Short mmCIF file of C-alpha atoms in Angstrom, two decimals:
data_model
loop_
_atom_site.label_atom_id
_atom_site.label_comp_id
_atom_site.label_asym_id
_atom_site.label_seq_id
_atom_site.Cartn_x
_atom_site.Cartn_y
_atom_site.Cartn_z
CA MET A 13 20.05 87.17 193.78
CA ALA A 14 16.42 86.87 194.79
CA PRO A 15 16.05 83.97 197.25
CA ILE A 16 15.32 80.60 195.64
CA SER A 17 12.50 78.66 197.27
CA VAL A 18 13.64 75.22 198.40
CA LYS A 19 11.05 73.59 200.65
CA SER A 20 11.92 69.91 200.24
CA VAL A 21 15.17 67.99 199.71
CA LEU A 22 15.78 64.34 198.85
CA ILE A 23 19.02 62.80 200.18
CA SER A 24 19.70 59.72 198.04
CA GLU A 25 22.86 58.47 199.76
CA SER A 26 24.38 58.09 203.18
CA VAL A 27 25.61 61.50 204.29
CA ASP A 28 26.49 62.76 207.74
CA PRO A 29 23.38 63.26 209.94
CA ARG A 30 24.37 66.89 210.39
CA CYS A 31 23.23 67.51 206.78
CA ARG A 32 19.62 66.63 207.58
CA THR A 33 19.73 68.47 210.90
CA VAL A 34 20.91 71.76 209.36
CA LEU A 35 18.31 71.63 206.59
CA GLU A 36 15.44 70.82 208.95
CA GLU A 37 16.53 73.50 211.43
CA ASN A 38 16.02 75.97 208.61
CA GLY A 39 12.54 74.83 207.68
CA ILE A 40 13.42 72.50 204.80
CA ARG A 41 11.62 69.14 204.70
CA VAL A 42 14.09 66.23 204.23
CA THR A 43 13.52 62.69 202.95
CA GLU A 44 16.30 60.10 202.92
CA LYS A 45 16.06 57.17 200.48
CA GLN A 46 19.18 55.22 199.62
CA ASN A 47 20.10 52.68 196.94
CA MET A 48 17.31 53.68 194.56
CA THR A 49 17.33 52.40 191.00
CA LYS A 50 17.35 54.93 188.18
CA ASP A 51 13.62 54.40 187.56
CA ALA A 52 12.84 54.76 191.25
CA LEU A 53 14.85 57.98 191.45
CA MET A 54 13.10 59.37 188.37
CA ALA A 55 9.72 58.68 189.94
CA GLU A 56 10.72 60.04 193.36
CA ILE A 57 12.52 63.22 192.28
CA ARG A 58 9.42 64.85 190.78
CA ASP A 59 8.26 66.07 194.17
CA TYR A 60 11.46 67.74 195.42
CA ASP A 61 13.10 71.15 195.09
CA GLY A 62 16.57 69.84 196.00
CA LEU A 63 18.65 66.68 195.70
CA VAL A 64 21.73 65.84 197.79
CA VAL A 65 24.06 63.09 196.56
CA ARG A 66 27.58 61.78 197.06
CA SER A 67 29.21 59.83 194.23
CA ALA A 68 27.07 56.69 193.84
CA THR A 69 23.88 58.37 192.58
CA LYS A 70 24.03 58.97 188.83
CA VAL A 71 22.12 62.17 188.15
CA THR A 72 21.67 61.67 184.41
CA ALA A 73 19.80 63.81 181.90
CA ASP A 74 16.83 61.42 182.22
CA VAL A 75 16.71 61.99 185.99
CA ILE A 76 17.06 65.76 185.56
CA ASN A 77 14.33 65.93 182.90
CA ALA A 78 12.00 63.97 185.18
CA ALA A 79 12.47 66.56 187.94
CA ASP A 80 9.68 69.09 187.50
CA ASN A 81 10.51 71.25 190.53
CA LEU A 82 14.23 70.68 191.03
CA LYS A 83 16.24 73.86 191.63
CA ILE A 84 19.45 72.60 193.25
CA ILE A 85 21.61 69.46 193.04
CA GLY A 86 24.06 69.37 195.93
CA ARG A 87 27.08 67.08 195.74
CA ALA A 88 28.52 66.37 199.21
CA GLY A 89 32.06 66.20 197.87
CA THR A 90 34.32 67.83 195.30
CA GLY A 91 33.82 66.20 191.91
CA VAL A 92 30.54 66.28 189.99
CA ASP A 93 31.34 63.53 187.49
CA ASN A 94 28.14 61.72 188.46
CA VAL A 95 25.97 64.73 187.58
CA ASP A 96 25.07 65.74 184.02
CA VAL A 97 25.94 69.40 184.53
CA VAL A 98 25.04 70.34 180.94
CA ALA A 99 21.52 68.92 181.27
CA ALA A 100 21.10 70.59 184.66
CA THR A 101 22.27 73.94 183.31
CA ARG A 102 19.90 73.75 180.35
CA LYS A 103 17.02 73.23 182.76
CA GLY A 104 18.19 76.10 184.96
CA ILE A 105 19.17 73.90 187.91
CA ILE A 106 22.12 74.93 190.09
CA VAL A 107 24.75 72.22 190.55
CA MET A 108 26.70 72.74 193.76
CA ASN A 109 29.63 70.89 195.33
CA THR A 110 31.57 71.30 198.58
CA PRO A 111 34.88 72.59 197.23
CA SER A 112 36.85 72.34 200.46
CA GLY A 113 35.09 69.58 202.38
CA ASN A 114 37.49 66.75 201.56
CA THR A 115 40.59 68.80 200.78
CA ILE A 116 42.60 67.72 203.82
CA SER A 117 41.59 64.05 203.56
CA ALA A 118 42.49 63.85 199.86
CA ALA A 119 45.79 65.65 200.45
CA GLU A 120 46.72 63.36 203.34
CA LEU A 121 45.96 60.23 201.28
CA THR A 122 48.13 61.59 198.47
CA CYS A 123 50.99 62.11 200.91
CA ALA A 124 50.47 58.62 202.36
CA LEU A 125 50.76 57.08 198.90
CA LEU A 126 53.87 59.12 198.11
CA MET A 127 55.50 57.90 201.31
CA SER A 128 54.38 54.31 200.74
CA LEU A 129 55.85 54.37 197.23
CA SER A 130 59.17 55.70 198.51
CA ARG A 131 59.50 52.94 201.14
CA GLN A 132 57.40 50.25 199.37
CA VAL A 133 55.47 49.76 202.60
CA ASP A 134 52.67 47.62 201.18
CA LEU A 135 55.03 45.28 199.29
CA PHE A 136 57.40 44.76 202.18
CA SER A 137 54.51 44.32 204.61
CA GLU A 138 53.11 41.54 202.46
CA MET A 139 56.52 39.90 202.08
CA CYS A 140 57.14 40.11 205.80
CA LEU A 141 53.83 38.45 206.57
CA LYS A 142 54.72 35.65 204.19
CA LYS A 143 58.20 35.40 205.76
CA LYS A 144 59.79 35.69 202.35
CA VAL A 145 62.54 38.19 203.24
CA THR A 146 64.92 39.11 205.98
CA PHE A 147 65.44 42.65 207.23
CA TRP A 148 68.42 43.45 204.98
CA PHE A 149 66.25 43.08 201.87
CA PHE A 150 64.04 46.03 202.80
CA MET A 151 65.44 48.90 200.73
CA GLY A 152 63.47 52.04 199.94
CA ALA A 153 64.35 55.63 199.13
CA GLU A 154 64.19 58.92 200.97
CA LEU A 155 61.88 61.72 199.94
CA TYR A 156 64.40 64.29 201.16
CA GLY A 157 65.95 66.18 198.26
CA LYS A 158 63.63 64.66 195.66
CA VAL A 159 61.52 66.64 193.19
CA LEU A 160 57.73 66.41 193.36
CA GLY A 161 55.72 67.57 190.34
CA ILE A 162 52.19 68.68 191.20
CA VAL A 163 49.86 68.91 188.20
CA GLY A 164 46.91 70.98 189.36
CA LEU A 165 47.55 73.67 191.96
CA GLY A 166 44.14 74.13 193.51
CA ARG A 167 43.21 73.55 197.13
CA ILE A 168 44.40 69.92 197.30
CA GLY A 169 47.57 70.55 195.29
CA LYS A 170 48.46 73.39 197.65
CA GLU A 171 47.98 71.22 200.75
CA VAL A 172 50.06 68.39 199.26
CA ALA A 173 52.86 70.85 198.49
CA SER A 174 52.85 72.19 202.04
CA ARG A 175 53.07 68.74 203.59
CA MET A 176 55.70 67.30 201.24
CA GLN A 177 57.91 70.37 201.60
CA SER A 178 58.23 69.40 205.26
CA PHE A 179 60.00 66.24 204.04
CA GLY A 180 62.54 68.38 202.24
CA MET A 181 61.10 67.84 198.79
CA ARG A 182 61.41 70.47 196.06
CA THR A 183 57.92 71.16 194.70
CA ILE A 184 57.31 72.24 191.12
CA GLY A 185 53.97 72.36 189.36
CA TYR A 186 51.68 73.24 186.52
CA ASP A 187 48.27 74.90 186.52
CA PRO A 188 46.66 76.93 183.71
CA ILE A 189 44.55 78.97 186.14
CA THR A 190 46.49 79.60 189.35
CA PRO A 191 48.86 82.58 188.80
CA PRO A 192 52.57 81.67 189.16
CA GLU A 193 53.08 84.36 191.79
CA VAL A 194 50.34 82.80 193.92
CA SER A 195 51.80 79.28 193.83
CA ALA A 196 55.27 80.74 194.41
CA SER A 197 53.99 82.24 197.68
CA TRP A 198 53.47 78.71 198.98
CA GLY A 199 56.68 77.29 197.60
CA VAL A 200 55.76 75.84 194.21
CA GLU A 201 57.61 76.93 191.09
CA GLN A 202 55.30 76.81 188.08
CA MET A 203 56.38 75.72 184.62
CA GLN A 204 54.98 74.15 181.46
CA LEU A 205 54.48 70.40 181.41
CA GLU A 206 57.26 69.92 178.87
CA GLN A 207 59.68 71.42 181.40
CA LEU A 208 58.14 69.61 184.37
CA TRP A 209 58.20 65.98 183.20
CA PRO A 210 62.00 65.50 182.97
CA GLN A 211 62.68 66.96 186.44
CA CYS A 212 60.32 64.90 188.58
CA ASP A 213 61.14 61.98 190.83
CA TYR A 214 57.46 61.86 191.83
CA ILE A 215 54.36 63.20 190.09
CA THR A 216 50.89 63.69 191.58
CA VAL A 217 47.83 64.92 189.66
CA HIS A 218 45.05 67.08 191.11
CA THR A 219 42.98 68.26 188.15
CA PRO A 220 39.33 67.73 187.24
CA LEU A 221 38.58 65.18 184.52
CA MET A 222 37.83 67.05 181.31
CA PRO A 223 38.80 66.65 177.65
CA SER A 224 42.06 68.54 178.16
CA THR A 225 43.14 66.33 181.09
CA VAL A 226 42.12 62.87 179.83
CA GLY A 227 45.32 60.87 179.37
CA LEU A 228 47.48 63.74 180.56
CA LEU A 229 50.10 61.19 181.55
CA ASN A 230 50.45 58.93 178.52
CA ASP A 231 53.14 57.09 176.54
CA GLU A 232 54.57 60.35 175.21
CA SER A 233 54.74 62.11 178.59
CA PHE A 234 56.10 59.02 180.39
CA ALA A 235 58.89 58.90 177.80
CA LYS A 236 59.88 62.45 178.78
CA CYS A 237 60.08 61.59 182.49
CA LYS A 238 63.04 60.32 184.49
CA LYS A 239 63.41 56.56 184.38
CA GLY A 240 61.78 55.14 187.49
CA VAL A 241 59.46 58.11 188.13
CA LYS A 242 56.68 57.34 190.60
CA VAL A 243 53.15 58.65 190.10
CA VAL A 244 50.07 59.16 192.28
CA ASN A 245 46.46 59.76 191.24
CA CYS A 246 43.92 60.61 193.94
CA ALA A 247 41.94 62.90 191.62
CA ARG A 248 39.97 61.20 188.83
CA GLY A 249 40.42 57.98 186.90
CA GLY A 250 41.54 58.62 183.33
CA ILE A 251 43.88 61.51 183.99
CA ILE A 252 46.65 58.92 183.82
CA ASP A 253 46.30 56.63 180.79
CA GLU A 254 46.04 53.23 182.49
CA ASP A 255 47.39 51.23 179.52
CA ALA A 256 50.31 53.62 179.12
CA LEU A 257 50.99 53.40 182.87
CA LEU A 258 51.09 49.60 182.74
CA ARG A 259 53.52 49.71 179.82
CA ALA A 260 55.73 52.18 181.71
CA LEU A 261 55.67 49.97 184.82
CA GLU A 262 56.60 46.88 182.84
CA SER A 263 59.48 48.65 181.08
CA GLY A 264 60.75 50.23 184.30
CA GLN A 265 60.18 53.76 182.98
CA CYS A 266 57.72 54.14 185.85
CA GLY A 267 58.99 52.85 189.17
CA GLY A 268 55.66 52.70 190.98
CA ALA A 269 52.13 54.07 191.11
CA GLY A 270 49.69 54.91 193.89
CA LEU A 271 46.15 54.85 192.54
CA ASP A 272 43.00 55.75 194.43
CA VAL A 273 40.89 56.20 191.31
CA PHE A 274 40.38 54.26 188.09
CA VAL A 275 38.59 54.66 184.77
CA GLU A 276 36.21 51.92 185.89
CA GLU A 277 35.39 51.45 189.55
CA PRO A 278 35.75 48.82 190.91
CA PRO A 279 38.77 48.54 188.61
CA LYS A 280 38.66 45.90 185.88
CA ASN A 281 42.20 46.47 184.64
CA ARG A 282 43.56 43.61 186.74
CA PRO A 283 47.08 43.53 185.23
CA LEU A 284 47.52 47.12 186.45
CA VAL A 285 45.94 46.59 189.86
CA ASP A 286 47.91 43.38 190.45
CA HIS A 287 51.28 44.81 189.38
CA PRO A 288 53.76 44.51 192.29
CA ASN A 289 54.73 48.19 192.01
CA VAL A 290 51.17 49.48 192.22
CA ILE A 291 49.38 50.47 195.42
CA SER A 292 45.63 50.39 194.80
CA CYS A 293 42.92 51.95 196.95
CA PRO A 294 39.11 51.81 196.45
CA HIS A 295 38.52 55.58 196.03
CA LEU A 296 39.30 56.55 199.61
CA GLY A 297 40.17 60.23 199.08
CA ALA A 298 37.16 61.52 201.03
CA SER A 299 36.72 58.45 203.21
CA THR A 300 37.44 59.91 206.62
CA LYS A 301 34.98 60.67 209.36
CA GLU A 302 36.08 64.28 209.35
CA ALA A 303 35.66 64.75 205.58
CA GLN A 304 32.22 63.17 205.49
CA ALA A 305 31.04 65.22 208.44
CA ARG A 306 32.44 68.37 206.85
CA CYS A 307 30.96 67.68 203.39
CA GLY A 308 27.53 66.80 204.78
CA GLU A 309 27.33 69.91 206.90
CA ASP A 310 28.88 72.14 204.21
CA ILE A 311 26.38 71.18 201.50
CA ALA A 312 23.47 71.82 203.88
CA LEU A 313 24.82 75.21 204.98
CA GLN A 314 25.48 76.20 201.35
CA ILE A 315 21.90 75.35 200.38
CA VAL A 316 20.52 77.29 203.35
CA ASP A 317 22.65 80.35 202.56
CA MET A 318 21.47 80.25 198.94
CA VAL A 319 17.82 79.92 199.98
CA LYS A 320 18.17 82.88 202.35
CA GLY A 321 19.87 84.97 199.66
CA LYS A 322 23.08 85.37 201.66
CA ASN A 323 25.66 84.01 199.22
CA LEU A 324 26.42 81.19 196.80
CA VAL A 325 29.38 78.87 197.43
CA GLY A 326 30.38 75.87 195.33
CA ALA A 327 28.06 76.46 192.35
CA VAL A 328 29.83 74.85 189.41
CA ASN A 329 27.42 76.07 186.72
CA ALA A 330 26.07 79.37 188.05
CA GLN A 331 29.04 81.74 188.22
CA VAL A 332 26.75 84.48 186.87
CA LEU A 333 25.04 84.56 190.27
CA ALA A 334 28.21 85.33 192.22
CA ASN A 335 27.57 89.09 192.40
CA THR A 336 23.82 88.98 192.90
CA PHE A 337 23.55 88.81 196.68
CA CYS A 338 22.61 92.36 197.56
CA GLN A 339 19.50 94.51 197.25
CA GLU A 340 21.02 96.61 194.47
CA SER A 341 21.53 93.51 192.33
CA HIS A 342 17.87 92.50 192.77
CA GLN A 343 16.83 95.88 191.36
CA LEU A 344 19.28 95.62 188.46
CA ILE A 345 18.03 92.13 187.61
CA LYS A 346 14.48 93.51 187.49
CA LEU A 347 15.75 96.32 185.25
CA GLY A 348 17.42 93.90 182.85
CA GLU A 349 14.39 91.63 182.63
CA ALA A 350 12.10 94.63 182.08
CA VAL A 351 14.25 96.14 179.32
CA GLY A 352 14.45 92.72 177.65
CA ALA A 353 10.67 92.35 177.86
CA VAL A 354 10.14 95.82 176.34
CA LEU A 355 12.39 94.99 173.40
CA LYS A 356 10.72 91.60 173.01
CA SER A 357 7.35 93.34 172.68
CA CYS A 358 8.78 95.67 170.03
CA THR A 359 10.22 92.75 168.03
CA ALA A 360 7.35 90.33 168.64
CA SER A 361 7.10 89.13 165.04
CA LYS A 362 10.83 89.26 164.35
CA LYS A 363 13.61 86.81 165.19
CA PRO A 364 16.48 88.34 167.19
CA PHE A 365 19.84 87.80 165.52
CA SER A 366 22.20 89.61 167.85
CA ILE A 367 22.11 91.48 171.10
CA GLN A 368 24.59 93.95 172.59
CA ILE A 369 24.41 94.79 176.29
CA THR A 370 26.52 97.68 177.57
CA THR A 371 26.73 98.70 181.19
CA GLN A 372 27.91 102.22 181.88
CA GLY A 373 29.39 103.69 185.04
CA ASP A 374 31.51 102.49 187.94
CA CYS A 375 28.49 101.32 189.93
CA MET A 376 27.65 98.84 187.13
CA LYS A 377 31.14 97.38 186.69
CA SER A 378 30.41 94.11 188.50
CA SER A 379 26.89 93.71 187.12
CA THR A 380 27.53 93.26 183.38
CA GLY A 381 27.38 89.46 183.53
CA TYR A 382 24.13 89.01 185.39
CA LEU A 383 22.51 92.03 183.71
CA THR A 384 23.20 90.41 180.34
CA SER A 385 21.50 87.23 181.54
CA ALA A 386 18.59 89.22 182.99
CA VAL A 387 18.01 91.04 179.68
CA LEU A 388 18.00 87.68 177.88
CA VAL A 389 15.50 86.27 180.38
CA GLY A 390 13.14 89.14 179.55
CA LEU A 391 13.76 88.69 175.85
CA LEU A 392 13.26 84.92 175.73
CA ASN A 393 10.55 84.54 178.36
CA HIS A 394 7.40 82.82 177.12
CA GLU A 395 9.15 81.64 173.96
CA SER A 396 7.92 78.22 172.89
CA GLY A 397 9.67 75.52 174.92
CA PHE A 398 11.79 77.99 176.91
CA CYS A 399 11.83 78.42 180.69
CA PRO A 400 14.77 80.84 180.96
CA ASN A 401 16.48 81.90 184.15
CA LEU A 402 19.85 83.46 184.95
CA ILE A 403 21.52 80.03 184.95
CA ASN A 404 20.43 78.64 181.60
CA VAL A 405 19.57 81.66 179.49
CA LEU A 406 22.99 82.10 177.83
CA SER A 407 22.97 78.52 176.57
CA LEU A 408 19.34 78.89 175.44
CA ALA A 409 20.25 82.04 173.52
CA GLN A 410 23.15 80.22 171.87
CA GLU A 411 20.86 77.34 170.87
CA SER A 412 18.49 79.89 169.34
CA GLY A 413 21.30 81.31 167.22
CA ILE A 414 21.41 84.65 169.03
CA MET A 415 24.85 86.26 169.17
CA VAL A 416 25.39 87.89 172.55
CA ASN A 417 27.99 90.56 173.28
CA GLN A 418 28.53 92.34 176.58
CA THR A 419 30.75 95.28 177.42
CA HIS A 420 31.29 97.83 180.15
CA CYS A 421 32.33 101.43 179.65
CA ALA A 422 33.03 104.53 181.71
CA PRO A 423 30.20 107.00 182.37
CA ASP A 424 29.44 109.45 179.58
CA GLY A 425 28.67 112.80 181.16
CA ALA A 426 25.61 112.35 183.37
CA ALA A 427 25.01 108.79 182.18
CA ASP A 428 26.15 106.76 185.19
CA GLY A 429 24.56 103.50 186.19
CA VAL A 430 22.91 102.92 182.81
CA CYS A 431 22.19 99.67 180.97
CA ARG A 432 22.05 100.03 177.19
CA VAL A 433 20.69 97.25 174.99
CA GLU A 434 20.62 96.95 171.22
CA ILE A 435 18.88 94.12 169.38
CA VAL A 436 19.14 93.43 165.68
CA ALA A 437 16.10 91.51 164.39
CA ASP A 438 15.37 90.88 160.73
CA GLY A 439 17.97 93.52 159.85
CA ILE A 440 16.32 96.22 161.97
CA SER A 441 17.97 97.70 165.07
CA TYR A 442 16.01 98.30 168.26
CA LYS A 443 17.60 100.08 171.22
CA ALA A 444 16.64 100.72 174.80
CA SER A 445 18.39 102.10 177.83
CA GLY A 446 17.37 102.09 181.46
CA SER A 447 18.56 102.56 185.01
CA VAL A 448 17.39 102.23 188.58
CA GLN A 449 16.15 105.47 190.16
CA GLY A 450 14.81 105.57 193.70
CA GLY A 451 14.86 101.79 193.80
CA VAL A 452 12.61 101.56 190.72
CA PRO A 453 13.72 100.33 187.25
CA VAL A 454 13.01 103.01 184.64
CA LEU A 455 13.20 103.28 180.86
CA LEU A 456 15.25 106.26 179.69
CA GLU A 457 15.30 105.79 175.94
CA LEU A 458 13.72 103.64 173.23
CA SER A 459 15.30 103.53 169.76
CA ASP A 460 16.80 107.04 169.97
CA SER A 461 13.66 108.54 171.53
CA VAL A 462 14.82 109.96 174.86
CA PHE A 463 11.89 110.40 177.26
CA ARG A 464 11.37 113.71 179.04
CA GLN A 465 10.77 111.85 182.29
CA PRO A 466 12.04 108.32 183.04
CA VAL A 467 9.29 105.74 182.49
CA PRO A 468 8.72 103.42 185.48
CA LEU A 469 8.98 99.85 184.21
CA THR A 470 5.94 98.51 186.00
CA GLY A 471 2.32 97.72 185.19
CA ASN A 472 0.76 97.69 181.71
CA LEU A 473 2.72 99.72 179.16
CA LEU A 474 1.66 100.62 175.63
CA LEU A 475 4.53 101.70 173.36
CA PHE A 476 3.90 103.24 169.96
CA LYS A 477 5.83 105.00 167.23
CA ALA A 478 4.31 107.99 165.44
CA PRO A 479 5.18 111.45 164.07
CA ALA A 480 4.97 114.27 166.62
CA SER A 481 1.56 115.96 166.46
CA PRO A 482 -0.58 118.08 168.81
CA GLN A 483 -3.53 115.75 168.09
CA LEU A 484 -1.62 112.51 168.74
CA LEU A 485 -2.48 112.06 172.41
CA SER A 486 -6.16 112.86 171.98
CA SER A 487 -6.37 110.56 168.95
CA VAL A 488 -4.76 107.64 170.82
CA ALA A 489 -6.85 108.34 173.92
CA GLY A 490 -10.03 108.19 171.87
CA LEU A 491 -9.06 104.85 170.29
CA LEU A 492 -8.18 103.41 173.70
CA ALA A 493 -11.45 104.62 175.20
CA THR A 494 -13.33 102.87 172.42
CA GLU A 495 -11.60 99.64 173.50
CA GLY A 496 -12.40 100.26 177.18
CA VAL A 497 -8.79 101.05 178.12
CA GLU A 498 -7.94 104.02 180.36
CA ILE A 499 -4.71 106.04 180.18
CA GLU A 500 -2.88 106.19 183.52
CA SER A 501 0.31 107.95 182.42
CA PHE A 502 1.85 109.41 179.28
CA SER A 503 5.57 109.79 178.47
CA ALA A 504 6.74 111.78 175.45
CA PRO A 505 10.27 112.12 174.04
CA ILE A 506 12.35 115.27 174.30
CA ASP A 507 12.74 115.58 170.53
CA ARG A 508 9.72 116.77 168.56
CA THR A 509 10.78 115.92 164.99
CA GLY A 510 10.38 112.76 162.93
CA ASP A 511 8.93 109.42 163.97
CA LEU A 512 9.21 109.03 167.74
CA TRP A 513 8.41 106.44 170.39
CA TYR A 514 5.88 107.24 173.11
CA CYS A 515 4.95 105.27 176.20
CA VAL A 516 1.51 105.12 177.78
CA GLY A 517 0.63 103.48 181.07
CA VAL A 518 -2.75 101.80 180.61
CA SER A 519 -5.34 100.12 182.82
CA SER A 520 -5.22 96.94 180.71
CA LEU A 521 -3.65 95.64 177.52
CA LEU A 522 -5.42 96.03 174.20
CA ARG A 523 -7.04 92.91 172.79
CA ASP A 524 -5.77 93.90 169.33
CA LEU A 525 -3.01 96.41 168.60
CA GLY A 526 -4.55 96.83 165.14
CA ALA A 527 -7.02 99.24 166.73
CA LEU A 528 -4.22 101.84 166.71
CA LYS A 529 -3.14 101.43 163.10
CA THR A 530 -4.90 104.60 161.91
CA SER A 531 -2.84 106.77 164.29
CA VAL A 532 0.55 105.09 164.76
CA LYS A 533 3.17 103.38 162.61
CA GLU A 534 4.26 100.72 165.12
CA ALA A 535 2.86 99.57 168.44
CA ALA A 536 3.80 97.16 171.20
CA GLN A 537 2.54 96.37 174.67
CA VAL A 538 3.89 94.60 177.72
CA THR A 539 2.96 93.85 181.32
CA LEU A 540 5.77 94.24 183.86
#
C-alpha cells in the first residue's frame, strides 16, 4: 500500500500519554481535547487527518461527513460500537482498533466474575459487613470438575479457557470462524450451540455485537440450559437478552450472572442490576493501568506503521489492504487503476453493468482482492459524487449497480502475472489485459487487439479503433497535427485484419475526439 499521509491527529479522550509521545516522535502533530459535544467535535474534526478515541466519543455519520481530511479513526480498545463503520467505509476512512490491547484485562475480569459467582463473594461480603450471617451460612461451589461454555473463541475466549482450565474446569465452546482443530489445540472442544447449552454449568460470551449475536442467550436458550446455570458477559451489552436473563434468575433457571456490560450504560434495568444473584460492574473490562497503557501505545504504533507503509494491524474495514505492503503491490495497484481508467475512457458514454477481473499466474495469487479494487478506482474515478479509494470502492460499485466478479487462474502458456478485465456496458463487452514489466504497468491487449509491443500505461494516451490500412497512421497524424498535437509513440496490434484498436502516445489530449471521426470508428483518450 502506498503510504497514507497523516500529519495531524486529534485525541478526543483520555488515553495513555505514550500515545501522544509515539505519534509526535514520528512527526505527527497531536491535539488533545476531551469531553467535546457532538457539534464541537464536528467543527474541530475538519482540520485533522486522524482521530483517536476510546469508547465515550460517538463517531457518528454526521461527525464523519464533517471530516474533510480524515483518513484514519483509531479506537484505543477492541470494540468499535461507538464508530459508524459503514459511514467511515463509504468515505474511504480506515477504522482501526487495538485487537490485543485489553485481551488479558478482559480475560482476567471474566475469570474474576466466574470465581465470584461460584463462591458468591460479593453477596457474602455484603452480608458479613451487615453482620447478618455466621460463618456456617457461607456456602458456595467449586469450579473443579464443572463445565464452562465459551461462546466466542477469539483472543479473549482463548485466554479465559487457559486460565479456567487451571481450576480443573472442562472447557467447551462455539465459534463460527475459529477452526475446531485450532481451539482443540488449546483445550476447547467445539460444538454447535444446541449441543453446548445443556452441558454447561457456567457460560461466558466473547463475541462482537452484531445482528447474529443480539439476544444469543434468550428465553429459548436459557430453557435448554441446566437449571441454575451461571452466566458472564464481559463482551457487549445485548448479547444476553436482559429481560430473558431476569426471568431466568427469578425462576431459578439461571443461578447467577456476572455482568460488566449492559444494553444501556449506565444500566437502567434496575431490577436486573439489583437482583441478589447478579454481580454488576461499570464496564471495567479494559480498566487496568496495563491495558490502557498497551492500547494507547498500540494504536499510535499501528498508525505510524500504516503511515510509513510497513503494515496494517487492526483495520476492521480495510482487509483489502492486508497484502499491499510491498513495492510489487504498489506497482500492481497502479496497473489496476490504469487499466480501469483505460476502460473508463472507452466506455465514457456508457453505464457499466458488470465487471470481471481475473488475475493469472502464481505471482498474482494474493493480489486479486486489491487489484479488483484498484481497477474499480480507475473505473469510477471522477464520477459525479464519487471519491473512490481501495477502502470504499467496492461499496460504491455496489451502490452504482455494478456487479463485480473476481477470480484467479493458473498461467496460460507465457501469460504469467497478467490482470485481465472485462466490462459489459450497454450490452457491449470491452476487454483489457495488462501486467507489470520492468517495474512499469503496461497494456498488453484491448478488446482482442493484442499489441506488438506492450504499451506503457503512462502519460497521455489516445486509443482508437479502425480497420487496418497503410494510410491509417499518416491520416491520424495529419488530423492530430491540425489540432496541434504531436505523436510521441505508436502501438499497433499483431493482427492485421478487421477493426482493430491502436494506441498513440500524444503530447496533449485532443480538445474534441470528433476531429478523428473521418478516420476511425471509435476513439478514447486518457491521462495516466
